[in-house]
XYZ file of C-alpha atoms in Angstrom:
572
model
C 15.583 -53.445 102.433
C 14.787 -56.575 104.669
C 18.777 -56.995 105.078
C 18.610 -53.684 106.205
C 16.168 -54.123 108.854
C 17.455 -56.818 110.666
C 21.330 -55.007 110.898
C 19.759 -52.857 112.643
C 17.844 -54.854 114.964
C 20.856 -56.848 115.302
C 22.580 -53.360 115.970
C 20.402 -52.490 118.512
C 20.254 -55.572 120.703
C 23.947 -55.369 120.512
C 24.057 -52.076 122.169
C 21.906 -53.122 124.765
C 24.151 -56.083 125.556
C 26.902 -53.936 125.653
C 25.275 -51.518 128.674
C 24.746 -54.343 130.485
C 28.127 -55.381 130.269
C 29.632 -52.314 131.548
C 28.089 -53.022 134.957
C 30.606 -56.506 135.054
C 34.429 -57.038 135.466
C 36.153 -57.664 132.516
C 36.901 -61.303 133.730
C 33.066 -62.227 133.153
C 32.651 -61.227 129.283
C 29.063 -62.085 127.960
C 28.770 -64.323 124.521
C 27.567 -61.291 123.207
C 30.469 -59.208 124.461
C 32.930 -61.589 122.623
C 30.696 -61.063 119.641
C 30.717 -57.323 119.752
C 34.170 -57.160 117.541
C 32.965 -59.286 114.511
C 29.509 -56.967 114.191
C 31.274 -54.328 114.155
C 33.409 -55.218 111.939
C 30.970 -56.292 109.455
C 29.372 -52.476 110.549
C 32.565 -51.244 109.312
C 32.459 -53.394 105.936
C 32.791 -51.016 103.044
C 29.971 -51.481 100.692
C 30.869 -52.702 96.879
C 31.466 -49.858 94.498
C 28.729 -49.063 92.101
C 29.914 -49.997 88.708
C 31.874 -47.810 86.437
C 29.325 -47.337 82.900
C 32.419 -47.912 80.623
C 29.842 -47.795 77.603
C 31.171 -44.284 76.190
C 35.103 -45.837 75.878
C 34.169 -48.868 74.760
C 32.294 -47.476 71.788
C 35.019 -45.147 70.947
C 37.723 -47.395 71.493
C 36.455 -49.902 68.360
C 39.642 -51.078 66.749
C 39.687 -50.333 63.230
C 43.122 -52.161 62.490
C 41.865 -55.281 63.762
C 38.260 -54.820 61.841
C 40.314 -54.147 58.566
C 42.997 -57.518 59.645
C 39.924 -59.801 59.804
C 38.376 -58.434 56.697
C 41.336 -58.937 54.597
C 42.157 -62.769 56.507
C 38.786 -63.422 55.307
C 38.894 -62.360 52.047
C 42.168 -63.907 51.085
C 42.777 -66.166 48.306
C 43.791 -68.962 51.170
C 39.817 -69.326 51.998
C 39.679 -69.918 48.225
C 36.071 -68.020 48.328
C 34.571 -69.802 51.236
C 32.481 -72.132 49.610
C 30.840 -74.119 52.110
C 31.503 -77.836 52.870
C 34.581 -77.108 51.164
C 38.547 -76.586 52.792
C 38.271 -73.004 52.315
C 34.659 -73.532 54.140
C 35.696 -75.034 57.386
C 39.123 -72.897 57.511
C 36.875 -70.653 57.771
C 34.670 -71.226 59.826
C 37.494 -72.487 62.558
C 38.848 -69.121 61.919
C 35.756 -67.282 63.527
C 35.475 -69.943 66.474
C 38.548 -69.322 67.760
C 37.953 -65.450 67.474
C 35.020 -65.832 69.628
C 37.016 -68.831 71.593
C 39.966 -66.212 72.326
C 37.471 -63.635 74.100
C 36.028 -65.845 76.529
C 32.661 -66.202 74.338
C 30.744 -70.068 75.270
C 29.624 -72.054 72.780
C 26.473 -71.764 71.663
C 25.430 -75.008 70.496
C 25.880 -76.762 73.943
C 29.510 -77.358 74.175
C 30.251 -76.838 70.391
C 30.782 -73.345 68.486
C 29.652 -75.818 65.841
C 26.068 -76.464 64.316
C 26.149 -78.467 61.403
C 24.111 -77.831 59.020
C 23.328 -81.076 56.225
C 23.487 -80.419 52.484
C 23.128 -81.905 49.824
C 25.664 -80.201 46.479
C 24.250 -80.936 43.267
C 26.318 -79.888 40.262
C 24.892 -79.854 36.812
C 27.121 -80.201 33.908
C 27.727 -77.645 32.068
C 28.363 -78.989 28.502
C 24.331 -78.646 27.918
C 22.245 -76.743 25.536
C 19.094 -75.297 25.869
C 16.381 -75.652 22.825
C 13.296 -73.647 23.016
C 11.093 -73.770 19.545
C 13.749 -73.756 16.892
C 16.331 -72.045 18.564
C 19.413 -73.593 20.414
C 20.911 -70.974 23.634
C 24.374 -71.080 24.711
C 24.989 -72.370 28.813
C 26.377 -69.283 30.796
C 26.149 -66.572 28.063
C 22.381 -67.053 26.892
C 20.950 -69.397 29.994
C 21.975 -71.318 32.634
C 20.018 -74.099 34.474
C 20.091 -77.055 36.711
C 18.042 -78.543 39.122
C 17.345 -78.905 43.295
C 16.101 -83.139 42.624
C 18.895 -85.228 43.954
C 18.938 -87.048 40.555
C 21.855 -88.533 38.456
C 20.226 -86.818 35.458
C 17.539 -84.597 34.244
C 15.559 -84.708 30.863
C 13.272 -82.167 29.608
C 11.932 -83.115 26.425
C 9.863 -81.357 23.907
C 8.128 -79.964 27.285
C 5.220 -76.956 26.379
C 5.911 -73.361 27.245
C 3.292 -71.680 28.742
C 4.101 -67.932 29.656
C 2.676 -67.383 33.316
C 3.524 -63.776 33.705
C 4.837 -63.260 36.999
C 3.824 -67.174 38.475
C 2.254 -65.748 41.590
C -0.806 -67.011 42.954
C -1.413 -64.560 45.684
C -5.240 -65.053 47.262
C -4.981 -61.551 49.631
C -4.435 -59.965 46.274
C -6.589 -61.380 44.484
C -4.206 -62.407 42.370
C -3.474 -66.221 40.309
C -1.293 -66.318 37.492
C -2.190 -70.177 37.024
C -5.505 -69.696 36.725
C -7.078 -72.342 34.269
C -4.340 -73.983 33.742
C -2.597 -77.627 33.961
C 0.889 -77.173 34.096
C 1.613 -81.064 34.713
C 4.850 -82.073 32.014
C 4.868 -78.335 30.956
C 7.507 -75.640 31.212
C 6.576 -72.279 32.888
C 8.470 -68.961 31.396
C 8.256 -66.315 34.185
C 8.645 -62.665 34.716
C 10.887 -61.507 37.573
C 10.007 -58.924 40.365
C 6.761 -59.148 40.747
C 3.890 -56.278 39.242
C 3.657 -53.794 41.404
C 7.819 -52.759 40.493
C 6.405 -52.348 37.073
C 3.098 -50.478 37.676
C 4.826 -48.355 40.234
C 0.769 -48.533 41.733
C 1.032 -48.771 45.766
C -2.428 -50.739 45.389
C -0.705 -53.442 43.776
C 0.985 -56.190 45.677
C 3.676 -53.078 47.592
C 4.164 -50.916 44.829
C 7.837 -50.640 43.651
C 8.526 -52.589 46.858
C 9.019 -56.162 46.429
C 7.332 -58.579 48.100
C 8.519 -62.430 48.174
C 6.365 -62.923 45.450
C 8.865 -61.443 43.466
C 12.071 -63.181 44.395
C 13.158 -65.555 42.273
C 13.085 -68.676 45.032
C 8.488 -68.482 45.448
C 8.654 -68.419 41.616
C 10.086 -71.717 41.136
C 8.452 -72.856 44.755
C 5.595 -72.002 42.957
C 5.987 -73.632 39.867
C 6.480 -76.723 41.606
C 3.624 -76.897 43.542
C 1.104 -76.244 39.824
C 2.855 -79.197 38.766
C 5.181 -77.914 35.951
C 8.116 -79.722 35.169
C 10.621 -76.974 34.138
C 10.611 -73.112 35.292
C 12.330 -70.563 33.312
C 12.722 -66.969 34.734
C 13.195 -64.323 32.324
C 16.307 -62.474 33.498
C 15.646 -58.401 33.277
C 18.782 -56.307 34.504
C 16.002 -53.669 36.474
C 13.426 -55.288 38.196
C 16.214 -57.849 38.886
C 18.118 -55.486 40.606
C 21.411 -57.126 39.113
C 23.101 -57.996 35.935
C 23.407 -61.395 33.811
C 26.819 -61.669 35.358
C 24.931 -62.098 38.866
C 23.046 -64.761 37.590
C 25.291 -67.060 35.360
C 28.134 -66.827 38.079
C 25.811 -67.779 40.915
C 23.394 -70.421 39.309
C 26.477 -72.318 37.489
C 28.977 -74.681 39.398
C 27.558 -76.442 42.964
C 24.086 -75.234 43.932
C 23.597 -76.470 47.403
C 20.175 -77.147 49.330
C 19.565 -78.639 52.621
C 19.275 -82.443 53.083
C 16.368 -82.539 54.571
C 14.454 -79.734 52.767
C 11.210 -82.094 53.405
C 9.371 -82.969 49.990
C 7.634 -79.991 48.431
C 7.094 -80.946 44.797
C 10.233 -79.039 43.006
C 10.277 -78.681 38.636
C 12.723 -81.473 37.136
C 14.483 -78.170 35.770
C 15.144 -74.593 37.144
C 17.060 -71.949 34.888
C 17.641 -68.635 33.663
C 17.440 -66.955 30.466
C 18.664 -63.769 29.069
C 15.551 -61.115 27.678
C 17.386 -61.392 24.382
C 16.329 -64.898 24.185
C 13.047 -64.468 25.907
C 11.672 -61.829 22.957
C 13.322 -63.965 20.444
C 10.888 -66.777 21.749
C 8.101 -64.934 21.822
C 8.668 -63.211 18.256
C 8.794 -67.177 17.296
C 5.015 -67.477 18.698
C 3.900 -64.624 16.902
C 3.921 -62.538 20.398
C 5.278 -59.226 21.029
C 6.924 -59.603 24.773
C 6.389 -56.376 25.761
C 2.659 -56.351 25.176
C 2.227 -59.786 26.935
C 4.486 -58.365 29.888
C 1.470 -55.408 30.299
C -1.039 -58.139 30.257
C 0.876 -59.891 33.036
C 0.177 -56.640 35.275
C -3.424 -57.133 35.552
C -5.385 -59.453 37.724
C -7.056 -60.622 34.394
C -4.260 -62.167 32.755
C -4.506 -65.883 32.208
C -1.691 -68.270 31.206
C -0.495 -68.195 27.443
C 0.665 -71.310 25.433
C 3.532 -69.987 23.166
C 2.992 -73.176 21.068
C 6.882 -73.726 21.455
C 8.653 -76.339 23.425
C 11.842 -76.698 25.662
C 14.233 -79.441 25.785
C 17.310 -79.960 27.951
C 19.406 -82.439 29.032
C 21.967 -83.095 31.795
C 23.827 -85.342 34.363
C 24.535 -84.009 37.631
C 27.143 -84.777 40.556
C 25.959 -85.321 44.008
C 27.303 -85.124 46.881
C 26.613 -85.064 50.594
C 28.276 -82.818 52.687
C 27.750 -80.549 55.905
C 28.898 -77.067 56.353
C 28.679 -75.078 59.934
C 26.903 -72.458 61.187
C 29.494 -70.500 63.904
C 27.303 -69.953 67.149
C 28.796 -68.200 70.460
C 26.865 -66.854 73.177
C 27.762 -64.129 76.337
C 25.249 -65.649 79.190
C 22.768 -62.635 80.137
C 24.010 -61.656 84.025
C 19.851 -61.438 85.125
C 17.801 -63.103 82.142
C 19.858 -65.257 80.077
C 17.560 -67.188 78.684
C 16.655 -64.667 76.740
C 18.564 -63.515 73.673
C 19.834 -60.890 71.600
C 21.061 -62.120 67.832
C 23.848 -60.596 65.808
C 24.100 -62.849 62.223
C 25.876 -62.166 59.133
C 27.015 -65.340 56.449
C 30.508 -66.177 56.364
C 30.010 -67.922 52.791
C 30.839 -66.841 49.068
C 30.764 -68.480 45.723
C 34.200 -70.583 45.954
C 36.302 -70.798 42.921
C 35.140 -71.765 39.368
C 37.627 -74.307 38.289
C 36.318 -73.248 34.231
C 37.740 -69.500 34.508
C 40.961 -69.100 33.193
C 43.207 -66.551 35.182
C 41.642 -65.325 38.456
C 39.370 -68.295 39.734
C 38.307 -67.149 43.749
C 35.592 -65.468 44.232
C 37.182 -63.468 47.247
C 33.529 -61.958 48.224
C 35.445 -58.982 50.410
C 32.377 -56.904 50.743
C 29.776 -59.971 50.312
C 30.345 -60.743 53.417
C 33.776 -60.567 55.265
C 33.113 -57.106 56.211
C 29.559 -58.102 58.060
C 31.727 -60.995 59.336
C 34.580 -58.693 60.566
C 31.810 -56.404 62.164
C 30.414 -58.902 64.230
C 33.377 -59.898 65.913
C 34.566 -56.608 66.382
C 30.800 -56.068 68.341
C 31.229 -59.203 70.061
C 34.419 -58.036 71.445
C 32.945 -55.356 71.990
C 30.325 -56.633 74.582
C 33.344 -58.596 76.264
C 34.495 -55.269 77.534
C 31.733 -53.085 79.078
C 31.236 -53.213 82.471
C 27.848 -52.996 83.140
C 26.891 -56.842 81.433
C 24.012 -57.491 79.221
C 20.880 -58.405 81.335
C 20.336 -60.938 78.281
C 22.815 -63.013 76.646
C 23.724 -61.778 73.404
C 24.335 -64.794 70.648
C 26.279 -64.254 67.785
C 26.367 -66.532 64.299
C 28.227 -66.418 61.349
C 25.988 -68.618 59.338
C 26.343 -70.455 56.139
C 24.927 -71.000 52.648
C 23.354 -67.769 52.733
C 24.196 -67.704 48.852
C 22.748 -70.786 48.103
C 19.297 -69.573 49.290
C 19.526 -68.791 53.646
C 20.284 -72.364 54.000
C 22.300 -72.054 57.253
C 19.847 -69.625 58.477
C 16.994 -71.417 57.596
C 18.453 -74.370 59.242
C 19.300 -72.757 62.344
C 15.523 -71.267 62.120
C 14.333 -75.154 62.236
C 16.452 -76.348 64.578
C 16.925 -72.955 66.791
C 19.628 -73.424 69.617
C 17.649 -70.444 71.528
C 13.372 -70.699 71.401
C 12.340 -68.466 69.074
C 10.279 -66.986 71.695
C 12.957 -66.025 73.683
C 14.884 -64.353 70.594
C 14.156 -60.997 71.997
C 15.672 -59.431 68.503
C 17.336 -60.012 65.880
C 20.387 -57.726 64.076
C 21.759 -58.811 60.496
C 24.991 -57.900 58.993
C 25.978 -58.463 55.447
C 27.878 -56.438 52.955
C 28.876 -53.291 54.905
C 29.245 -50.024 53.990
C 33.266 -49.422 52.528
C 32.282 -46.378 49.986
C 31.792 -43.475 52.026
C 30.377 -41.889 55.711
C 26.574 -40.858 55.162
C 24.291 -38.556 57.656
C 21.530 -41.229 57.209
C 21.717 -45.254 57.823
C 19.256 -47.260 55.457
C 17.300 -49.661 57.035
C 16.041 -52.301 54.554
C 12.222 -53.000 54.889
C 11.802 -50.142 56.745
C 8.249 -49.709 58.786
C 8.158 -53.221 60.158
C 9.014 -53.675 63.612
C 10.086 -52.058 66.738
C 13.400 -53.303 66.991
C 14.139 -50.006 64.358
C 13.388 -47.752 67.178
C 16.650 -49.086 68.751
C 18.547 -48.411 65.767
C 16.672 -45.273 64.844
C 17.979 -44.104 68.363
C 21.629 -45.491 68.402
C 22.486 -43.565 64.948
C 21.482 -39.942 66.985
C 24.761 -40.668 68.593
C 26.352 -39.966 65.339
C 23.575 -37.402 64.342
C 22.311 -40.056 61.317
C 18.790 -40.721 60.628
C 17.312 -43.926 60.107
C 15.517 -44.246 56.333
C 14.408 -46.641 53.859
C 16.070 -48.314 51.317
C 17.174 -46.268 47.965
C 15.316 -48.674 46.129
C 12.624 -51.117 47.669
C 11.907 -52.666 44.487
C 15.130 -54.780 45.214
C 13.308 -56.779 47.692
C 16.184 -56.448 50.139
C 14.280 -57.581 53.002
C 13.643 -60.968 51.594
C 17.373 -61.686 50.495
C 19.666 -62.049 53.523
C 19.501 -64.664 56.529
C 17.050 -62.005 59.041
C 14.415 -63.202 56.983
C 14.792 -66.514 57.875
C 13.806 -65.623 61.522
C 11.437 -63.173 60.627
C 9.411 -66.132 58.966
C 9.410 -67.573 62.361
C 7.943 -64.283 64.318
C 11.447 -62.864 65.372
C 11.962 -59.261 65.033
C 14.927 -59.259 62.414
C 16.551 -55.741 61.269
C 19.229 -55.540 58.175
C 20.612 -51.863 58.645
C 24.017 -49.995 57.136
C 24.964 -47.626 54.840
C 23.138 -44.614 53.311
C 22.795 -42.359 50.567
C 23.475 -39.353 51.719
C 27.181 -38.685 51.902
C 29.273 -36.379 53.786
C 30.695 -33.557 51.274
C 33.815 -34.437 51.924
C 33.580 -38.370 50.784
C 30.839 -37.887 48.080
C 33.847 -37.809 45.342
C 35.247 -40.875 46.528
C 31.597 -42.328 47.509
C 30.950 -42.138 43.483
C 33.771 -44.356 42.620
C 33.862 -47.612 45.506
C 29.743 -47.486 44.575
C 30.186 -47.792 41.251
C 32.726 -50.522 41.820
C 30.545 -52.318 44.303
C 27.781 -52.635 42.403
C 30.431 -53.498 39.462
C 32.096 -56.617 41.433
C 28.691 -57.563 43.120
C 29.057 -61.376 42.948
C 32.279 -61.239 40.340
C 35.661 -61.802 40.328
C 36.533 -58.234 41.854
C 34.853 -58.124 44.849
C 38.942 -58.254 46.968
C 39.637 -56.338 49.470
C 41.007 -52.739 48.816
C 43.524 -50.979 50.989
C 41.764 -47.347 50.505
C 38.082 -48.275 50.916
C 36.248 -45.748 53.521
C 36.986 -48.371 56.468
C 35.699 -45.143 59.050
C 32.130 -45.451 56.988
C 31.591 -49.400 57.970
C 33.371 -48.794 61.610
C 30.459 -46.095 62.257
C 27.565 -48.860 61.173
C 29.660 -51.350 63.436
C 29.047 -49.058 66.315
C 25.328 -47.878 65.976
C 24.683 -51.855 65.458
C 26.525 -52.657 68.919
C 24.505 -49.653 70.703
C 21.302 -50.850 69.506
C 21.607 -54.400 70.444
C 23.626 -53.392 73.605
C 20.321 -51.202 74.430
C 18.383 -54.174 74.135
C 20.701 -56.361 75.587
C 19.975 -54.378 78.849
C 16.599 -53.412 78.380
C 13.483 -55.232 79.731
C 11.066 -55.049 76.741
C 10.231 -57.341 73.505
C 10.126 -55.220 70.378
C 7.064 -56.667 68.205
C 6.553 -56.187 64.516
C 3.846 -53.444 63.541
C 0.813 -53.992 62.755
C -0.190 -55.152 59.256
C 3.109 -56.505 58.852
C 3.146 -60.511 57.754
C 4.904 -61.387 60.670
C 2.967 -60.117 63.516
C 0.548 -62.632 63.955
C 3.252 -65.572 63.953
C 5.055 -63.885 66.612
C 1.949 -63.247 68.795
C 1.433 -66.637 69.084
C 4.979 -67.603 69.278
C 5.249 -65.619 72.623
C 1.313 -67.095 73.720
């Protein structure tokens, strides 16, 4: 408005300059005269056109060819399972930078797309057997263990089982599965889930939602920090949420940590073992496990010695290694310091050179599709007209299988302040079975970033809902919950349950395959998948963050929720 005020001031003396002129000859022209021409040219200076919104195209011009090209490229046996710190690790990963290179995207680790994340690879070997009491378990069909010490070798020897039910110590619960107990040189055997899946009580711990007290990383966390020098979870196909398969396929071969995880006391020995085994041991203490499970679900169970020890040996190769985390940013046009987050891993389980046959774990849904989709979104954002307010960072991160090391990494050493993370969206493992009128939002009820979401899916007449099945502790198992541990609003949306008629045939079939190839051999990319179903979570994922991208507020968690409080003082 000031501009505006002074053109016309400057208007106005001009046209008084120019009466007075009249009254000369033409051969005595004022300065002002000789100025006349420019002002009114600049008076005649059309003004800039107003921006065309583009939005609408842009969203319904996503290319689905492409989306399905980078999918496949990703999944191909020529990344060899993208195993980090591997060649099939860093083709990939120079495969995404140039993606983001080729659409004008900066780097968003100062002038690398590159943030290197340290690890350390420690692979146990697997000619080992497991003795517990009398009996001798097979490695990979009966139990599978290792260890996250950067040792040469690891002994367990005639170490004392003590059953700990679910190993939580929990004070806002009122809850300690320890209690009484000295677990130095001993071997805890622990329940998975945690008690309130079993119970199905919403008084206890979340009910049949699972809290981190159930996921298998506290337990041993736990274990380590009472001292004990082995932990043995009891593998249970439901309150697992997956099969045996999950677990001897991802705990055998390389098991990869960061280098400088800091030196929380860790058990000499971590491992699995199947419930066959674990009622077989307890029938050898004179214990029925199922009646000792129901004890666990109380608050006053106490530890029980099974009078049985555990003994395991085995040598381990180390090495040191670094694997990237793929960071590109689009600079905010008003606020770029703050920033909007799209992250999804780019890592699988590599190849197991002990298979015979097939050896690559291709990991097509687990996670090139959430990889795919956030390219195709940041292209996305390269086209619209009316630019994001905020910069919008995306980041393909790694070692998300070994445990969110890439996004815990990048949580420690942030390239943006965590403060000025205004959200965060996560992508892994989209939806290729069938379109659905709802979206499932996983951990539903904790921030205000869902309200974005909630909104975006209206475009496609969805509804936002929770998870089919909380008790899977879904919230606590992908790379958002990395930031969400440092106060960032984090969201992990796709999919659904409810399918359109017309795909619930179909639907039937790639579900029952995906939860079939979840971590296996099978998990390749299929020409006839419902590619439409993932391209419609694609878009309601761009709308929401574009929303915020352009909007002026900072979502917060909700009230109650465990991460509230860190992210009010955060943004102090």
């Amino acid at each position: 408005m000031k501009k505006t005020r002074n053109f016309t001031s400057a208007s106005l003396a001009l046209s008084s300059l120019l009466l007075l002129s009249a009254c000369d000859s033409g051969d005595n022209k004022t300065s002002a005269e000789k100025a006349a021409p420019v002002e009114k040219q600049q008076a005649e200076k059309p003004q800039a056109a107003p921006i065309n919104d583009n939005f609408a195209q842009v969203y319904d011009s996503f290319d689905l060819a492409t989306y399905k090209q980078n999918v496949k490229i990703l999944a191909s046996d020529d990344f060899t399972g993208r195993e980090p710190a591997t060649e099939g690790g860093k083709k990939t990963t120079d495969f995404i930078a140039e993606q983001f290179k080729q659409m004008g995207l900066k780097p968003g680790n100062g002038d690398s797309y590159f943030q290197q994340v340290p690890l350390i690879s420690i692979e146990a070997d697997p000619n080992m057997e497991l003795t517990l009491g009398d009996a001798k378990l097979k490695y990979f069909d009966e139990f599978v263990a290792g260890t996250s010490k950067s040792v040469e070798s690891v002994e367990l020897k005639d170490s004392e089982l003590v059953f700990v039910g679910y190993g939580v110590v929990a004070p806002e619960y009122g809850w300690n599965d320890y209690a009484g107990i000295d677990m130095k040189g001993k071997t805890a055997v622990i329940l998975v889930n945690d008690p309130g899946f079993m119970t199905e009580d919403p008084e206890l711990f979340q009910g049949r939602t699972m809290t981190y007290y159930g996921r298998w990383t506290y337990k041993y966390e736990e274990a380590g920090r009472q001292g004990a020098a082995g932990a043995i979870i009891v593998h249970d196909t439901a309150p697992a949420s997956y099969g045996w398969g999950v677990v001897s396929n991802s705990w055998s071969g390389a098991q990869y940590q960061l280098a400088d995880a800091g030196d929380e006391p860790k058990p000499d020995v971590e491992g699995w073992i199947t419930l066959d085994k674990a009622k077989a041991l307890f029938k050898a203490a004179g214990l029925d496990f199922e009646q000792e499970q129901a004890k666990a679900l109380t608050r006053d169970f106490k530890p029980v010695e099974l009078n049985q020890t555990a003994s395991v040996n085995f040598s381990n190769t180390i090495k040191h290694s670094e694997s990237a985390n793929v960071i590109a940013t689009l600079k905010g046009s008003e606020v770029p310091q703050e920033h909007v987050v799209y992250m999804g891993h780019w890592d699988h389980l590599g190849q197991k050179a002990h298979f015979e046959g097939d050896q690559i774990f291709n990991g097509a849904i687990d996670n090139a599709t959430g990889i795919a989709g956030i390219i195709s979104i940041a292209k996305a954002f390269t086209e619209v007209n009316v630019k994001p307010k905020r910069s919008v960072t995306f980041m393909a991160v790694t070692a998300e299988e070994q445990g969110l090391l890439g996004s815990k990494y990048f949580a420690a050493n942030p390239t943006v302040a965590t403060n000025n993370i205004v959200g965060a969206f996560n992508i892994d493992s989209m939806n290729v079975s069938g379109r659905v009128n709802d979206l499932t939002v996983v951990g539903f009820g904790k921030s205000e970033l869902e309200q974005y979401v909630t909104d975006a899916a209206k475009r496609q007449n969805r509804v936002t809902k929770v998870e089919a099945d909380p008790s899977r502790g879904g919230y606590y198992r992908s790379d958002h919950f990395s930031l969400a541990k440092k106060g960032v609003p984090a969201i992990f949306a796709g999919g659904g349950s409810d399918f359109v008629e017309a795909d619930k045939a179909a639907a039937a079939k790639w579900n029952a395959m995906r939860g079939k190839c979840y971590h296996q051999l099978c998990d390749e990319y299929q020409e006839d998948w419902n590619w439409p179903a993932a391209m419609q979570d694609v878009k309601i994922l761009f709308e929401a963050g574009y929303k915020l991208s352009i909007d002026d507020q900072y979502p917060n968690w909700y009230q109650g929720t465990e991460f509230k409080a860190i992210r009010d003082k955060d943004r102090q």
